[in-house]
Tab-separated table of C-alpha atoms in Angstrom:
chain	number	residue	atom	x	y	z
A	515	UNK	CA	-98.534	-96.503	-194.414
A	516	UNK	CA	-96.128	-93.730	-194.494
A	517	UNK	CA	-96.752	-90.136	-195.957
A	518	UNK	CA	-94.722	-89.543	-199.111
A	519	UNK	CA	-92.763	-86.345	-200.299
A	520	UNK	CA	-94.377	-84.507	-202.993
A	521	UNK	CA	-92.705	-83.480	-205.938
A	522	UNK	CA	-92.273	-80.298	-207.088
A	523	UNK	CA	-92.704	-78.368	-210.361
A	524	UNK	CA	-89.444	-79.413	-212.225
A	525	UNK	CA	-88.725	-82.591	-211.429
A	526	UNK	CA	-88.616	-84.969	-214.758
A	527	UNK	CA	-91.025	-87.490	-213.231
A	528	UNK	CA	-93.728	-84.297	-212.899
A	529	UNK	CA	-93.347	-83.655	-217.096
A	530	UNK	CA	-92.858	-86.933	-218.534
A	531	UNK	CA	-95.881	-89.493	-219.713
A	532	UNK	CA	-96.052	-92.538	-217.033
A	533	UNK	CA	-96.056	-96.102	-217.908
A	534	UNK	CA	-99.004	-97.851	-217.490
A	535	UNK	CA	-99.780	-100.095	-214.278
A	536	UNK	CA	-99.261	-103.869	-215.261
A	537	UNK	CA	-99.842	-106.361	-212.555
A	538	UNK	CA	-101.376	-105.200	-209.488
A	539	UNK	CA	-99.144	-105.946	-206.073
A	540	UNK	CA	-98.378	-105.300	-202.796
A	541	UNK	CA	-96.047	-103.029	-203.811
A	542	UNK	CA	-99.198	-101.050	-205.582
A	543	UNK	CA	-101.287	-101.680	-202.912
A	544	UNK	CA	-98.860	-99.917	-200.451
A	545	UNK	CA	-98.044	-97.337	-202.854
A	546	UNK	CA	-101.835	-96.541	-203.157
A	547	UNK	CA	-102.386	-96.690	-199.282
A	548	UNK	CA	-99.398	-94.275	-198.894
A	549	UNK	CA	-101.006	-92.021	-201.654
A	550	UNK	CA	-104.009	-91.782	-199.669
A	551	UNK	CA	-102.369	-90.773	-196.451
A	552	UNK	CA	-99.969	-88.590	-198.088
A	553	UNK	CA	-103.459	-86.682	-199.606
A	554	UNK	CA	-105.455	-86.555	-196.663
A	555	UNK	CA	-101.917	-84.813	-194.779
A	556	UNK	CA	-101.529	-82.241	-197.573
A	557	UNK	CA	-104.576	-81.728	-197.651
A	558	UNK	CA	-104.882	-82.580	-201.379
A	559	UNK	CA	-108.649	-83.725	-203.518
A	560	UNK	CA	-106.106	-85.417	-205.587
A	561	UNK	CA	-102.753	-87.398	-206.118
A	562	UNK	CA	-101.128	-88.678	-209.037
A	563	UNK	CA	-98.239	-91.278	-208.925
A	564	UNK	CA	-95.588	-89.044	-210.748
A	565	UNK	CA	-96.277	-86.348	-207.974
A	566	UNK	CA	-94.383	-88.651	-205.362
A	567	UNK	CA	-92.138	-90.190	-207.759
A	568	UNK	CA	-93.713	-92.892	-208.981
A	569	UNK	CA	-94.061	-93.168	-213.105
A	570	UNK	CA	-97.064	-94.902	-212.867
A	571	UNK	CA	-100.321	-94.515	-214.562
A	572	UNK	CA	-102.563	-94.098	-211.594
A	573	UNK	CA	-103.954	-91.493	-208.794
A	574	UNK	CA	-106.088	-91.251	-206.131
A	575	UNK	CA	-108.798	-88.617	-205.580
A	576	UNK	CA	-111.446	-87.758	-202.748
A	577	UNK	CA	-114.038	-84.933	-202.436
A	578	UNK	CA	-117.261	-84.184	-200.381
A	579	UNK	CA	-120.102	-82.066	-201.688
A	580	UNK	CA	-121.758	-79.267	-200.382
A	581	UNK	CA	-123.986	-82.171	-198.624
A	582	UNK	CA	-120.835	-83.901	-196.897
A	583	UNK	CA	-121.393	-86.846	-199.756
A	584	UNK	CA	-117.656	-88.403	-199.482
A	585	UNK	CA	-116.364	-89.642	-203.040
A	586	UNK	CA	-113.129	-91.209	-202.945
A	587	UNK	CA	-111.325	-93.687	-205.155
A	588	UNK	CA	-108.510	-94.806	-207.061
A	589	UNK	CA	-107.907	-95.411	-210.961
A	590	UNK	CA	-105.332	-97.415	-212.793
A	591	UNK	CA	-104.509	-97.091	-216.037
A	592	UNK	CA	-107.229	-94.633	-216.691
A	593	UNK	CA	-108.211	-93.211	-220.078
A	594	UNK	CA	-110.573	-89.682	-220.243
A	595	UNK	CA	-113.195	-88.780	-223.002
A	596	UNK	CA	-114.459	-85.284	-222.187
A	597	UNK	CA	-117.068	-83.073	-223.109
A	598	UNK	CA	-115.907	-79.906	-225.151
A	599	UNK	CA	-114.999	-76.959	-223.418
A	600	UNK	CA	-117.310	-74.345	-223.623
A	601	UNK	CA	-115.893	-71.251	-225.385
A	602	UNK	CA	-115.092	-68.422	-223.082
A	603	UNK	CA	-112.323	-67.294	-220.535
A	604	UNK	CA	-112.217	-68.905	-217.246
A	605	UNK	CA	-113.914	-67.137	-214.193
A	606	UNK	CA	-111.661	-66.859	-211.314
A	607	UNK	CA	-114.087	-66.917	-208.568
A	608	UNK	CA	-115.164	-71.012	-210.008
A	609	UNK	CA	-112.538	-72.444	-211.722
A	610	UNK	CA	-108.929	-71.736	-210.150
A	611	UNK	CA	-107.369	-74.978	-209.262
A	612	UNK	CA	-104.221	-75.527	-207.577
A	613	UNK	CA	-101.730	-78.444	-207.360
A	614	UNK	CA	-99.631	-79.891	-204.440
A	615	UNK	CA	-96.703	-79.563	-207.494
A	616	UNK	CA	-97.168	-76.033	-207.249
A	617	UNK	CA	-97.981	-75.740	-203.772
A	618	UNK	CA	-99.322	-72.252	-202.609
A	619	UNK	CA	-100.512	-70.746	-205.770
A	620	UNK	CA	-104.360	-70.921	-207.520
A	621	UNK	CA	-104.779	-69.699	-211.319
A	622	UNK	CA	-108.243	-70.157	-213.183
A	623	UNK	CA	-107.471	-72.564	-215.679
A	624	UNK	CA	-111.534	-73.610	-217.989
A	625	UNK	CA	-111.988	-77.438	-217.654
A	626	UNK	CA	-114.711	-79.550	-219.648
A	627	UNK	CA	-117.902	-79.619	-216.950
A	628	UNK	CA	-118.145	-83.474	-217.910
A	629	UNK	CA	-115.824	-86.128	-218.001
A	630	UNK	CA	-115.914	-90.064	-217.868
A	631	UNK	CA	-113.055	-91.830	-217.084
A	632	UNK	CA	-112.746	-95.629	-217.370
A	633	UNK	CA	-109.596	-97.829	-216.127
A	634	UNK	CA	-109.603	-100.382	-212.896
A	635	UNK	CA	-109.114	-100.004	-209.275
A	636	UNK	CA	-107.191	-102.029	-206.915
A	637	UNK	CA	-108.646	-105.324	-207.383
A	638	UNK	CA	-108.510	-104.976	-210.906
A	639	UNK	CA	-112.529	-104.844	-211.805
A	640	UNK	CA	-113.394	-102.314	-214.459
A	641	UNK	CA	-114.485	-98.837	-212.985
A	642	UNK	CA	-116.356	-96.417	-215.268
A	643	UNK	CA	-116.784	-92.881	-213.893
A	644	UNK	CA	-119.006	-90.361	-215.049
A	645	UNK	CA	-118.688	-87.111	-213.299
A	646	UNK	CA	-119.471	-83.230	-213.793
A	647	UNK	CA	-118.380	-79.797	-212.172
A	648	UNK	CA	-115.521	-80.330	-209.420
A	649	UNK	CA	-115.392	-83.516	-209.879
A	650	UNK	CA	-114.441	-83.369	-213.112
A	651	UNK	CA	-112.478	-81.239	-212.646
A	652	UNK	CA	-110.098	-83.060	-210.388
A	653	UNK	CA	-110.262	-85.910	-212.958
A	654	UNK	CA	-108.635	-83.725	-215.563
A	655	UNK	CA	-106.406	-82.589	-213.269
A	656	UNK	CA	-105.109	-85.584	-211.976
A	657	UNK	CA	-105.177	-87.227	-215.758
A	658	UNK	CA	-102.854	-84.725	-216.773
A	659	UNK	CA	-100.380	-85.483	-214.332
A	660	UNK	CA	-100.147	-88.693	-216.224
A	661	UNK	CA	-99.413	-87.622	-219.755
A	662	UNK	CA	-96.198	-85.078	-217.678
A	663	UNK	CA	-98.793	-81.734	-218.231
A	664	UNK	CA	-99.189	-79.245	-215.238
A	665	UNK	CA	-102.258	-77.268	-214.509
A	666	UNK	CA	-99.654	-74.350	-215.109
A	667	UNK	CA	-99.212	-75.549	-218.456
A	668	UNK	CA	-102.699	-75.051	-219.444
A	669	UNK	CA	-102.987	-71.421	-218.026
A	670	UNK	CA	-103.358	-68.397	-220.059
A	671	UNK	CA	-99.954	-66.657	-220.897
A	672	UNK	CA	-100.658	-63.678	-218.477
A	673	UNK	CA	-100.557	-66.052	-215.582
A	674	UNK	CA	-98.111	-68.832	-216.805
A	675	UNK	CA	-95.816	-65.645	-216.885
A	676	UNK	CA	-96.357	-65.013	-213.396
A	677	UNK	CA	-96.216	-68.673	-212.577
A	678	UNK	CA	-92.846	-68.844	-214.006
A	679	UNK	CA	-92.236	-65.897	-211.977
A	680	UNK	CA	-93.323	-67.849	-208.764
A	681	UNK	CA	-91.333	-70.703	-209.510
A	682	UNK	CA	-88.000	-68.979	-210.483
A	683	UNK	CA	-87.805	-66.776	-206.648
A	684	UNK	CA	-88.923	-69.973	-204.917
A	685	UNK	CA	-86.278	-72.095	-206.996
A	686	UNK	CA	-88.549	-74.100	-208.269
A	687	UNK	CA	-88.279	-75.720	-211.898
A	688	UNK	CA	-85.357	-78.053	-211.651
A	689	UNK	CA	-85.217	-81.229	-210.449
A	690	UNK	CA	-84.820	-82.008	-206.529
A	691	UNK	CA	-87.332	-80.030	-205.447
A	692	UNK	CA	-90.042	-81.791	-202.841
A	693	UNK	CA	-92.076	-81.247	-199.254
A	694	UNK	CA	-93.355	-83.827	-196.945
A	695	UNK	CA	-97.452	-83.233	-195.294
A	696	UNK	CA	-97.127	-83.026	-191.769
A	697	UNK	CA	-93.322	-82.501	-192.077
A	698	UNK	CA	-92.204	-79.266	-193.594
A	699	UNK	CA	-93.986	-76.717	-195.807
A	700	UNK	CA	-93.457	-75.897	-199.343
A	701	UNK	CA	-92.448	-72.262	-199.666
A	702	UNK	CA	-94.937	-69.738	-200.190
């Protein structure tokens, strides 16, 4: 297993759709082992396959609850139904996310509170996931990655202005721009 570098916000894997996963190999199965590790060393609750290069249509995720419950999988090929959003602006205290493709940085960004997400994990068995709060959350988040969106697309204008800001002093927004867990540190 090896920990991968993480792309950041500009390169044209992060903001292009992936192609779906067809048969599931070795190659995957190292791919998703290396996703894991590459997670746990950011520390990350989630990783898509475009954010370490890959155009694939599958991430990992992992998260613990206020009771130390672990949850932690990975979904291929997923597809997302969602609840509506409830109407209303986002309260920064409970819904700022970040992303490991924008390293640093946390902007409230309203998510649906329920999600299900259905696609197949390693062994290729069907996996249905039902989920609410930060768990849905993260699947969103990590969905997203797949169809080439950004959390920092979804912000509010105010703060995808100072995003941009963020991203044009640090460099950021071309292609070639990536940090390695463990190795170096994204600029903050």
């Amino acid at each position: 297993m090896a920990v991968l570098p993480i792309r950041i916000m500009g390169d044209p894997v992060l903001h292009s759709p992936a192609s779906p996963v067809g048969e599931i190999t070795d190659e995957i199965r190292t791919l998703v082992a290396d996703m894991f590790e590459t997670m746990d060393a950011a520390p990350g609750v989630g990783l898509a396959a475009p954010q370490v290069g890959v155009a694939l249509r599958l991430y990992t995720y992992t998260y613990e609850d206020d009771e130390g419950a672990p949850w932690r999988g990975v979904i291929i090929n997923p597809e997302l139904w969602m609840v509506p959003l409830e109407p209303g602006f986002p309260d920064e205290d409970d819904e700022s996310e970040g992303c490991l493709s924008f390293p640093g940085e946390s902007f409230p960004l309203r998510r649906s509170d329920r999600v299900r997400v259905t696609g197949t994990d390693l062994d290729g068995a069907p996996v249905t996931i039902e989920v609410s709060g930060w768990r849905a959350r993260i699947m969103q988040h990590e969905f997203d990655h797949l169809d080439g969106v950004l959390y920092i697309d979804r912000i509010d204008d105010r703060d995808w202005k100072t995003a941009q800001k963020i991203a044009k002093k640090r460099g950021w927004g071309r292609p070639g721009h990536a940090w390695t867990p463990g190795v170096d540190q994204p600029e903050a």
